[in-house]
Coordinates of C-alpha atoms (C1' of nucleotides) in Angstrom, one line a residue:
Chain I
M269 CA 102.6 57.0 85.0
L270 CA 103.7 60.5 83.5
R271 CA 102.3 59.3 80.5
A272 CA 99.2 58.1 82.1
S273 CA 98.3 61.5 83.8
R274 CA 99.3 63.7 80.4
A275 CA 96.9 61.2 78.3
M276 CA 94.2 61.7 81.3
A277 CA 94.5 65.5 80.8
T278 CA 94.0 65.6 77.3
T279 CA 90.6 64.4 77.4
K280 CA 89.9 66.8 79.6
E281 CA 91.6 70.2 78.3
A282 CA 89.5 70.0 74.9
K283 CA 87.3 71.9 77.4
L284 CA 90.2 74.2 78.7
I285 CA 91.2 74.9 75.0
D286 CA 87.5 75.9 74.4
A287 CA 87.5 78.5 76.6
F288 CA 90.9 79.8 77.9
I289 CA 92.6 79.3 74.5
N290 CA 89.6 81.2 73.1
T291 CA 89.9 84.2 75.4
I292 CA 94.0 84.1 74.6
E293 CA 93.4 84.4 71.0
N294 CA 91.4 87.6 71.3
F295 CA 94.7 89.0 72.3
I296 CA 96.9 87.0 69.7
Q297 CA 96.8 84.2 67.2
L298 CA 98.5 81.0 68.6
S299 CA 100.1 78.3 66.5
D300 CA 99.3 74.7 66.9
A301 CA 102.2 74.1 68.6
E302 CA 101.4 76.9 71.1
K303 CA 98.0 75.4 71.9
Q304 CA 99.3 71.9 71.9
L305 CA 102.1 73.2 74.7
L306 CA 99.1 74.7 76.9
Q307 CA 97.4 71.8 76.7
S308 CA 100.1 69.9 78.1
A309 CA 100.7 72.2 80.5
V310 CA 97.4 71.1 82.3
T311 CA 98.3 68.5 85.2
R312 CA 95.2 67.9 86.4
V313 CA 91.5 69.2 86.6
D314 CA 89.8 69.2 89.7
E315 CA 86.2 69.2 90.2
V316 CA 85.4 71.3 92.9
K317 CA 81.9 71.9 94.9
K318 CA 80.2 75.0 95.1
G319 CA 81.6 77.4 98.3
Q320 CA 85.2 75.0 97.8
V321 CA 88.1 77.4 98.5
I322 CA 90.8 77.6 95.8
N323 CA 93.4 79.5 96.8
C324 CA 93.8 81.0 100.5
E325 CA 94.9 84.5 101.2
E326 CA 98.3 84.0 102.3
E327 CA 98.8 81.4 100.8
R328 CA 101.3 80.4 98.2
P329 CA 99.9 77.8 95.7
S330 CA 102.1 75.2 93.7
H331 CA 100.0 75.7 90.3
V332 CA 98.0 78.7 88.4
H333 CA 94.1 77.6 88.1
V334 CA 92.3 78.1 85.1
V335 CA 88.4 77.9 85.5
V336 CA 87.1 75.4 83.2
E337 CA 83.6 75.2 83.9
G338 CA 81.3 76.9 86.5
W339 CA 81.7 80.3 88.2
A340 CA 84.7 81.1 90.7
Y341 CA 85.4 84.2 92.6
R342 CA 88.1 86.1 94.4
Y343 CA 87.2 87.7 97.5
K344 CA 88.7 89.4 100.7
Y345 CA 87.2 89.4 104.4
A346 CA 87.5 92.8 106.4
E347 CA 87.6 92.2 110.1
Q348 CA 83.9 92.3 111.1
G349 CA 83.4 89.3 108.7
D350 CA 82.0 91.8 105.7
R351 CA 83.0 89.8 102.3
A352 CA 84.0 91.9 99.4
I353 CA 84.1 90.0 96.1
V354 CA 86.8 91.6 93.8
G355 CA 85.9 89.9 90.9
Y356 CA 84.0 86.9 88.7
L357 CA 86.1 84.3 87.4
L358 CA 84.5 82.9 84.3
P359 CA 85.2 79.6 82.0
G360 CA 88.3 80.7 80.5
D361 CA 89.6 83.1 83.3
M362 CA 92.5 82.4 85.1
S363 CA 92.6 82.8 88.9
D364 CA 96.2 83.4 89.9
I365 CA 98.6 84.6 87.4
H366 CA 100.0 86.5 90.0
I367 CA 101.9 83.8 92.0
T368 CA 103.9 83.3 89.4
L369 CA 106.1 86.5 90.7
L370 CA 104.6 87.4 93.9
D371 CA 105.1 85.4 97.1
H372 CA 101.9 85.2 98.5
M373 CA 98.2 85.5 97.6
D374 CA 96.7 88.7 98.7
H375 CA 92.9 87.4 98.4
S376 CA 91.4 84.1 98.2
V377 CA 89.5 82.3 95.1
G378 CA 86.4 80.0 95.7
A379 CA 83.7 78.5 93.9
L380 CA 80.5 80.2 93.6
T381 CA 79.2 77.4 91.8
P382 CA 80.3 73.5 91.1
A383 CA 83.3 74.0 88.9
K384 CA 86.3 72.5 87.0
I385 CA 89.4 73.8 87.5
A386 CA 92.6 73.1 85.3
L387 CA 95.7 73.4 87.3
I388 CA 99.2 74.4 85.6
P389 CA 102.2 73.8 87.7
L390 CA 104.3 77.0 88.6
E391 CA 107.6 75.6 86.9
T392 CA 105.6 75.0 83.7
I393 CA 104.2 78.8 83.6
R394 CA 107.8 79.8 84.2
E395 CA 109.5 77.8 81.3
I396 CA 107.0 79.4 78.9
Y397 CA 108.3 82.7 80.3
E398 CA 111.6 81.7 79.8
N399 CA 110.9 80.2 76.2
H400 CA 108.1 81.4 74.8
I401 CA 107.5 85.3 74.8
P402 CA 104.6 85.2 72.8
L403 CA 102.5 83.3 75.1
S404 CA 104.1 85.1 78.2
Y405 CA 102.8 88.4 76.5
A406 CA 99.5 86.5 76.7
F407 CA 99.5 86.0 80.4
F408 CA 100.4 89.8 80.9
W409 CA 97.9 90.5 78.9
S410 CA 95.3 88.7 80.3
S411 CA 96.7 89.9 83.6
L412 CA 96.1 93.6 82.6
I413 CA 92.6 92.7 81.4
S414 CA 91.6 91.7 84.6
E415 CA 93.2 94.5 86.1
S416 CA 91.5 96.8 83.7
I417 CA 88.1 95.2 84.9
L418 CA 89.2 95.4 88.8
R419 CA 89.3 99.4 88.1
E420 CA 86.1 99.6 86.6
W421 CA 84.5 97.6 89.5
F422 CA 86.6 100.1 92.0
V423 CA 85.0 103.3 89.6
N424 CA 81.3 101.9 89.8
N425 CA 81.3 101.2 93.7
T426 CA 83.4 104.6 94.3
V427 CA 81.1 107.0 92.3
R428 CA 77.8 105.4 91.6
P429 CA 74.6 104.8 93.5
A430 CA 73.7 101.2 94.3
D431 CA 70.9 101.0 90.9
K432 CA 73.7 101.8 88.8
R433 CA 76.3 99.6 90.6
V434 CA 73.9 96.6 90.0
A435 CA 73.1 97.5 86.4
H436 CA 76.6 98.4 85.6
L437 CA 77.7 94.7 86.9
L438 CA 74.9 93.1 85.1
C439 CA 75.9 95.0 81.5
E440 CA 79.3 93.4 82.3
M441 CA 78.2 90.3 83.0
L442 CA 76.1 90.1 79.7
V443 CA 78.9 91.3 77.6
R444 CA 81.4 88.6 78.8
H445 CA 79.0 85.7 78.7
Q446 CA 78.4 87.1 75.2
L447 CA 82.0 86.5 74.7
A448 CA 81.6 83.5 75.6
G449 CA 78.8 82.4 73.7
L450 CA 76.8 81.6 76.5
T451 CA 73.8 84.0 75.9
H452 CA 70.6 83.6 74.2
D453 CA 68.7 86.7 73.0
N454 CA 70.6 88.6 76.0
S455 CA 70.1 86.6 78.4
F456 CA 72.1 83.8 80.4
H457 CA 72.1 82.0 83.5
L458 CA 73.4 84.2 86.3
P459 CA 74.3 81.6 89.2
L460 CA 74.5 84.5 91.7
T461 CA 72.9 84.4 95.3
Q462 CA 71.5 88.5 96.0
A463 CA 73.9 88.2 98.7
E464 CA 76.4 87.6 96.5
L465 CA 75.8 90.2 94.3
S466 CA 75.8 92.5 97.0
D467 CA 79.3 91.7 98.0
A468 CA 80.3 92.4 94.5
V469 CA 78.6 95.9 94.7
G470 CA 79.2 96.9 98.3
I471 CA 75.5 97.2 99.2
T472 CA 73.1 95.2 101.6
P473 CA 71.4 92.3 100.6
V474 CA 68.1 93.6 101.3
H475 CA 68.8 97.0 99.4
T476 CA 69.9 94.7 96.4
N477 CA 66.5 93.1 96.3
R478 CA 64.6 96.2 96.1
V479 CA 67.3 97.3 93.9
L480 CA 66.6 94.3 91.4
Q481 CA 62.8 94.9 91.8
R482 CA 63.0 98.4 90.9
L483 CA 65.1 97.3 87.6
R484 CA 62.7 94.6 87.3
S485 CA 59.5 97.0 87.5
E486 CA 61.2 99.3 85.0
E487 CA 61.3 96.6 82.7
M488 CA 65.1 96.6 82.1
I489 CA 65.5 93.0 83.3
S490 CA 63.7 90.2 84.0
L491 CA 65.5 87.9 86.7
D492 CA 63.8 84.3 87.3
K493 CA 65.4 81.1 88.7
K494 CA 68.7 82.3 87.9
R495 CA 68.1 83.3 84.5
L496 CA 68.9 86.7 83.7
A497 CA 67.3 88.4 80.8
I498 CA 68.2 92.1 79.9
L499 CA 65.0 93.3 78.4
D500 CA 66.3 97.1 77.3
L501 CA 69.9 96.6 77.1
E502 CA 70.3 100.2 75.3
R503 CA 68.6 101.7 78.5
L504 CA 70.1 99.5 81.1
M505 CA 73.6 100.2 79.6
Q506 CA 72.3 104.1 79.4
F507 CA 71.1 103.8 83.0
A508 CA 74.4 102.1 84.1
E509 CA 76.7 104.6 82.3
F510 CA 78.4 101.4 81.0
S511 CA 80.8 101.4 78.2
P512 CA 82.8 98.4 77.4
S513 CA 85.8 100.1 76.3
Y514 CA 87.5 98.9 79.4
L515 CA 87.4 95.8 78.5
H516 CA 89.7 96.0 75.5
L517 CA 87.8 94.2 73.2
S518 CA 89.3 93.3 69.7
E519 CA 87.8 94.5 66.6
A520 CA 86.5 91.0 66.1
Y521 CA 84.3 90.9 69.1
L522 CA 83.2 94.3 68.9
R523 CA 81.3 92.8 65.6
R524 CA 80.2 89.9 67.3
L525 CA 78.5 91.9 70.0
S526 CA 76.9 94.1 67.7
N527 CA 74.8 91.0 66.2
Chain C
M137 CA 121.6 115.1 68.3
L138 CA 120.8 111.9 69.7
R139 CA 123.8 111.6 71.9
A140 CA 123.5 115.1 72.9
S141 CA 119.6 114.4 74.0
R142 CA 121.0 111.0 75.7
A143 CA 123.5 113.3 77.5
M144 CA 120.6 115.4 79.0
A145 CA 119.0 112.1 79.8
T146 CA 121.8 111.0 81.7
T147 CA 121.9 114.1 84.4
K148 CA 118.5 113.9 85.0
E149 CA 118.4 109.8 85.6
A150 CA 120.2 110.2 88.5
K151 CA 116.3 111.0 89.9
L152 CA 114.9 108.2 88.2
I153 CA 117.4 105.6 89.6
D154 CA 116.8 106.5 92.7
A155 CA 113.2 105.9 92.6
F156 CA 111.9 104.0 90.1
I157 CA 115.0 101.2 90.0
N158 CA 115.1 101.2 93.8
T159 CA 111.4 100.1 93.6
I160 CA 112.5 97.6 90.8
E161 CA 115.2 96.2 93.3
N162 CA 112.5 95.4 95.8
F163 CA 111.9 92.4 93.3
I164 CA 115.1 91.5 91.9
Q165 CA 118.5 92.4 92.1
L166 CA 119.6 94.6 88.9
S167 CA 123.3 94.0 87.3
D168 CA 125.0 97.6 86.6
A169 CA 124.3 96.6 82.8
E170 CA 120.6 96.7 83.8
K171 CA 120.3 99.6 85.4
Q172 CA 122.4 101.6 82.6
L173 CA 120.1 99.8 79.9
L174 CA 117.1 101.3 82.2
Q175 CA 119.3 104.5 82.5
S176 CA 119.5 105.0 78.5
A177 CA 115.8 104.0 78.0
V178 CA 114.7 107.4 79.1
T179 CA 114.6 109.6 76.3
R180 CA 112.9 112.7 77.7
V181 CA 112.0 113.8 81.4
D182 CA 108.9 116.3 81.2
E183 CA 108.5 118.9 83.8
V184 CA 104.3 119.0 83.9
K185 CA 102.6 121.8 86.1
K186 CA 100.0 120.5 88.7
G187 CA 96.5 119.6 87.2
Q188 CA 98.4 118.5 83.8
V189 CA 97.0 115.8 81.9
I190 CA 99.5 113.0 81.2
N191 CA 97.8 110.2 79.7
C192 CA 94.4 110.9 78.5
E193 CA 91.4 107.8 78.4
E194 CA 91.0 106.5 75.2
E195 CA 94.0 107.7 74.0
R196 CA 97.2 105.4 73.0
P197 CA 100.5 106.8 73.9
S198 CA 103.9 106.7 72.4
H199 CA 105.8 106.6 75.5
V200 CA 105.6 105.0 79.0
H201 CA 105.8 107.4 81.9
V202 CA 107.7 107.0 85.0
V203 CA 107.3 109.7 88.0
V204 CA 110.4 111.0 89.2
E205 CA 109.4 114.0 91.4
G206 CA 106.1 114.9 92.7
W207 CA 102.7 113.1 92.9
A208 CA 100.5 111.9 89.9
Y209 CA 97.4 110.1 90.1
R210 CA 95.0 107.8 87.9
Y211 CA 91.4 108.9 87.6
K212 CA 88.4 108.4 85.8
Y213 CA 85.2 110.7 85.4
A214 CA 81.5 109.3 85.4
E215 CA 79.1 110.8 83.5
Q216 CA 77.9 113.5 85.6
G217 CA 81.0 115.0 86.1
D218 CA 81.8 112.6 89.4
R219 CA 85.8 111.7 89.7
A220 CA 86.9 108.8 90.9
I221 CA 90.8 108.6 91.9
V222 CA 91.8 105.2 90.8
G223 CA 95.6 105.5 92.5
Y224 CA 98.5 107.5 93.4
L225 CA 101.5 107.6 91.5
L226 CA 104.6 108.4 93.8
P227 CA 108.2 108.9 92.9
G228 CA 109.3 105.6 91.1
D229 CA 105.9 104.6 89.8
M230 CA 105.1 103.6 86.5
S231 CA 101.9 104.9 84.6
D232 CA 101.0 102.9 81.9
I233 CA 103.1 99.8 81.1
H234 CA 99.5 98.2 80.1
I235 CA 99.8 100.1 76.8
T236 CA 102.7 98.1 75.6
L237 CA 100.1 95.2 75.1
L238 CA 96.7 97.1 75.4
D239 CA 95.5 99.4 72.7
H240 CA 94.2 102.3 74.5
M241 CA 94.3 103.7 77.9
D242 CA 91.4 102.8 80.1
H243 CA 91.9 105.6 82.7
S244 CA 93.5 109.3 82.7
V245 CA 96.7 110.3 84.3
G246 CA 97.5 113.5 85.4
A247 CA 99.8 115.6 87.9
L248 CA 98.4 116.2 91.5
T249 CA 101.4 118.6 92.1
P250 CA 104.1 120.0 89.7
A251 CA 105.9 116.7 88.5
K252 CA 108.9 115.5 86.7
I253 CA 107.9 113.1 84.3
A254 CA 110.6 110.6 82.8
L255 CA 109.2 109.0 79.1
I256 CA 110.6 105.8 77.9
P257 CA 109.1 105.0 74.2
L258 CA 107.2 102.0 73.9
E259 CA 109.6 100.3 71.4
T260 CA 112.1 100.3 73.8
I261 CA 110.2 98.6 76.7
R262 CA 109.1 95.9 73.9
E263 CA 113.0 95.5 73.2
I264 CA 113.2 94.9 76.5
Y265 CA 110.4 92.3 76.6
E266 CA 112.6 90.4 74.1
N267 CA 116.0 90.7 75.5
H268 CA 116.0 91.0 78.8
I269 CA 113.4 88.8 80.6
P270 CA 114.7 89.4 83.8
L271 CA 113.9 93.3 83.5
S272 CA 110.0 92.2 82.0
Y273 CA 109.4 90.6 85.2
A274 CA 110.5 93.6 86.7
F275 CA 108.0 95.2 84.8
F276 CA 105.3 92.6 85.1
W277 CA 105.9 92.4 88.8
S278 CA 105.3 96.1 89.0
S279 CA 102.1 96.0 87.9
L280 CA 101.0 93.3 89.6
I281 CA 101.7 95.4 92.8
S282 CA 99.3 97.8 91.6
E283 CA 97.0 95.9 90.9
S284 CA 97.1 94.5 94.5
I285 CA 96.9 97.9 95.9
L286 CA 93.9 98.6 93.6
R287 CA 92.1 95.7 94.9
E288 CA 92.6 96.5 98.3
W289 CA 91.3 100.5 97.7
F290 CA 88.3 98.6 96.2
V291 CA 87.7 96.3 99.3
N292 CA 88.3 99.6 101.3
N293 CA 85.7 101.5 99.3
T294 CA 83.1 98.4 99.5
V295 CA 83.2 97.1 102.8
R296 CA 84.4 100.2 104.9
P297 CA 82.6 102.7 106.3
A298 CA 84.0 106.4 105.6
D299 CA 86.1 107.0 108.6
K300 CA 88.1 103.8 108.0
R301 CA 88.7 104.1 104.7
V302 CA 90.1 107.4 105.2
A303 CA 92.0 105.9 107.8
H304 CA 92.8 102.9 105.8
L305 CA 94.2 105.2 103.1
L306 CA 96.3 107.3 105.5
C307 CA 98.0 104.6 106.3
E308 CA 99.1 103.3 103.1
M309 CA 100.3 106.5 102.1
L310 CA 103.1 106.5 105.2
V311 CA 104.2 103.0 104.4
R312 CA 104.7 103.9 100.6
H313 CA 106.7 107.0 101.8
Q314 CA 108.3 105.0 104.5
L315 CA 109.5 103.3 101.2
A316 CA 110.5 106.0 99.6
G317 CA 112.5 107.2 102.6
L318 CA 110.3 110.3 102.5
T319 CA 108.9 110.3 106.4
H320 CA 110.4 111.9 109.3
D321 CA 109.1 110.3 112.8
N322 CA 105.8 109.2 111.0
S323 CA 105.0 112.1 109.4
F324 CA 105.2 113.4 105.4
H325 CA 104.2 115.7 103.0
L326 CA 100.6 114.9 101.9
P327 CA 99.9 117.5 99.0
L328 CA 96.4 115.9 98.6
T329 CA 93.5 118.5 98.9
Q330 CA 90.4 117.2 101.1
A331 CA 88.5 117.1 97.6
E332 CA 90.9 114.9 96.3
L333 CA 91.3 112.6 99.4
S334 CA 87.5 112.6 98.8
D335 CA 87.4 111.3 95.2
A336 CA 89.7 108.3 96.2
V337 CA 87.5 107.0 99.0
G338 CA 84.2 108.1 97.5
I339 CA 82.9 110.0 99.9
T340 CA 82.1 114.0 99.7
P341 CA 84.7 116.4 100.5
V342 CA 82.0 117.9 103.4
H343 CA 82.0 114.3 105.1
T344 CA 86.2 114.0 104.5
N345 CA 86.0 117.2 106.4
R346 CA 84.3 115.9 109.2
V347 CA 86.2 112.8 109.2
L348 CA 89.5 114.0 109.3
Q349 CA 88.3 116.3 112.0
R350 CA 87.6 113.1 114.2
L351 CA 90.7 111.4 113.5
R352 CA 92.2 114.7 114.5
S353 CA 90.3 115.4 117.7
E354 CA 90.8 111.4 118.6
E355 CA 94.3 112.3 118.2
M356 CA 95.3 109.6 115.6
I357 CA 96.7 112.1 113.5
S358 CA 97.8 115.5 112.9
L359 CA 97.3 117.6 109.3
D360 CA 98.5 120.9 108.9
K361 CA 99.9 122.9 105.8
K362 CA 99.6 119.3 103.7
R363 CA 101.7 117.8 106.6
L364 CA 100.3 114.5 108.1
A365 CA 102.0 113.0 111.1
I366 CA 100.4 110.0 112.3
L367 CA 100.6 110.3 116.1
D368 CA 99.1 107.0 116.9
L369 CA 100.0 104.4 114.2
E370 CA 99.0 101.1 116.1
R371 CA 95.4 102.7 117.1
L372 CA 95.0 103.8 113.4
M373 CA 96.0 100.6 111.7
Q374 CA 94.1 98.5 114.0
F375 CA 90.8 101.2 113.4
A376 CA 91.7 100.8 109.7
E377 CA 92.0 96.9 109.8
F378 CA 95.3 97.8 108.2
S379 CA 97.5 95.2 107.2
P380 CA 100.0 96.0 104.6
S381 CA 100.1 92.4 103.3
Y382 CA 98.8 93.3 100.1
L383 CA 101.7 95.8 99.6
H384 CA 104.0 92.8 98.8
L385 CA 106.6 93.9 100.7
S386 CA 110.2 92.1 100.7
E387 CA 111.7 91.1 103.9
A388 CA 114.3 93.6 103.7
Y389 CA 111.4 96.2 103.7
L390 CA 109.3 94.6 106.3
R391 CA 112.3 95.3 108.6
R392 CA 113.1 98.8 107.5
L393 CA 109.6 99.8 108.4
S394 CA 110.0 98.5 112.0
N395 CA 112.7 100.9 113.1
Chain M
dC183 C1' 56.6 66.4 104.1
dG184 C1' 59.7 69.2 106.5
dG185 C1' 63.6 71.9 107.0
dT186 C1' 66.9 75.2 105.1
dG187 C1' 68.5 78.7 102.7
dT188 C1' 67.1 82.4 99.7
dC189 C1' 64.0 85.9 98.8
dT190 C1' 60.7 89.7 100.0
dT191 C1' 58.4 93.4 102.8
dG192 C1' 57.8 96.9 106.7
dA193 C1' 59.2 99.9 109.9
dC194 C1' 63.1 102.3 111.9
dA195 C1' 67.8 103.6 112.3
dT196 C1' 72.1 105.6 110.6
dT197 C1' 75.1 107.3 107.7
dT198 C1' 76.4 110.2 104.4
dC199 C1' 74.9 114.2 100.7
dT200 C1' 73.0 118.6 99.8
dC201 C1' 73.0 123.1 100.1
dA202 C1' 74.0 127.3 101.7
dA203 C1' 76.7 130.4 104.3
dG204 C1' 80.5 131.1 106.7
dT205 C1' 86.0 131.5 107.7
dT206 C1' 90.9 131.0 106.8
dG207 C1' 94.7 131.6 104.2
dG208 C1' 98.2 131.9 100.7
dG209 C1' 99.1 134.5 96.6
dT210 C1' 99.2 138.5 93.5
dG211 C1' 98.5 143.2 91.8
dG212 C1' 98.8 147.9 93.3
Chain F
dC14 C1' 103.6 146.3 102.1
dC15 C1' 98.5 146.3 101.9
dA16 C1' 94.3 144.9 100.1
dC17 C1' 91.6 142.1 97.9
dC18 C1' 91.0 137.2 95.8
dC19 C1' 90.2 132.7 95.0
dA20 C1' 90.7 128.3 96.9
dA21 C1' 90.1 125.3 100.4
dC22 C1' 88.5 124.5 104.2
dT23 C1' 84.7 124.8 108.3
dT24 C1' 80.2 124.6 109.9
dG25 C1' 74.9 123.7 110.4
dA26 C1' 70.9 122.1 109.1
dG27 C1' 67.9 119.2 106.6
dA28 C1' 67.3 115.5 102.9
dA29 C1' 68.3 111.4 100.9
dA30 C1' 70.3 107.2 100.2
dT31 C1' 71.4 102.7 102.3
dG32 C1' 71.6 100.0 106.4
dT33 C1' 69.2 97.1 110.3
dC34 C1' 66.3 94.3 112.2
dA35 C1' 62.5 91.0 112.2
dA36 C1' 59.1 88.7 110.3
dG37 C1' 56.8 85.9 106.7
dA38 C1' 56.4 83.6 101.7
dC39 C1' 58.9 80.8 98.9
dA40 C1' 61.0 77.2 96.8
dC41 C1' 64.2 73.5 96.6
dC42 C1' 66.1 69.5 98.6
dG43 C1' 66.4 65.3 101.3

DNA sequence: CGGTGTCTTGACATTTCTCAAGTTGGGTGG
DNA sequence: CCACCCAACTTGAGAAATGTCAAGACACCG
């Protein structure tokens, strides 16, 4: 029975590996044994619907979640029902590694699109902490990267006007999609609703709409049927004051980007 | 020589322990040996002047810094010279544990007041990672707490209007000072300039001034000669939509707060 | 083919910013 | 001890950015 579920997991993990392991290897090279270990750590892969809650604020999840396919997002509601989107999770991103050391979620996580989510039991992660120090570095590292991204998001919403905020976010999304190999010619699938974009940059949907129109009319981007194309990356980055330093890209990735 | 500097350090560390070790012990109880280890990890205690830079963006520090006395702050400049203050560091806070795994600072750290800063060499931290797993949990934990605080700051600046932002920040500062035992009757020393407060909540100094006046005239706070008193904590917290859950306080601390 | 969610537009309200001019207060040199 | 000075704080008036409300257009889905 245990064996069976292992086997099931194995067929799915190929996908987990593609994204998550790839991400980790931006930090350290993993041995085959370590990859295998991560593979077998996944006990389940859930298919969740758009909008479904994956982790709820205040709860204590029993598993750590990794996005395999689709988009998820971190969010928090303020009192009058205003939602702040605190981060987007792309394939390969971990949602809640904090929970191995903290006793409750301080935010919620939900699916922004239909998604596949891999689950790893907390105890497995704890075992890794004890016995596979390089891998625990990797978890710590990935958490530090999300902290750095969050910090830049904070700066974005704190000092920049609405149009630059949106532009900055789009630049980041482009780079992160490039890293994941999900772009063609600076264009990629952006499943966000204008309202979902708004909640990440802290402006009104109506205003987001007008900002996007301006970016389009100035021919920095085109956005149609959820496909975003960056038409003039140079100019967009400059306009947004975007510098990818905070993403802590490895040399290898920086090279990949410049192609 | 080495021995001498150790001895020097030892006299100073009593302070380090008071704050930093205390903080850590909010997470796990440390053995005497572990406390000793942390003590001896400090190779130097610097006295820095107000405004002095401790870590600079893009650089790679050789030491991790811990605030012993005074306030420090994390910040980033946007292009037109706008500064975003990304966090305040109180005694006991670590400034740059990230640097053990990332290759450059993605933000700067400076002193907001005259301060004493303890330095721990990177290699020492790395040794701890390898040989003292519980202590490395503690470092990881403290980094997760700052991430959670940052997340709440993000929410604050993303969904709340100016007056609530300021109120929320003041609530947080009160709690953090209470934890550090730095309050008397809900009042404490707030060394911030109105401009420094402004850069943390993303509004103009002029506007901050008016917001503070409103909070004063509504008798929620009083603020004079850098001494902040929360006159009606209940009301201020409600107004700010403040809930300390994101600070991940231990039961023990929550009890302490309710006195 | 109808319906619901998303996008778009316009007109107006509100919040926050900008600029510019005081005012206050603590610190320093004479 | 005084006089001055500079940084921080305050105030006012008008400008700019962003929000609100309401209605219509569009587009995808069942």
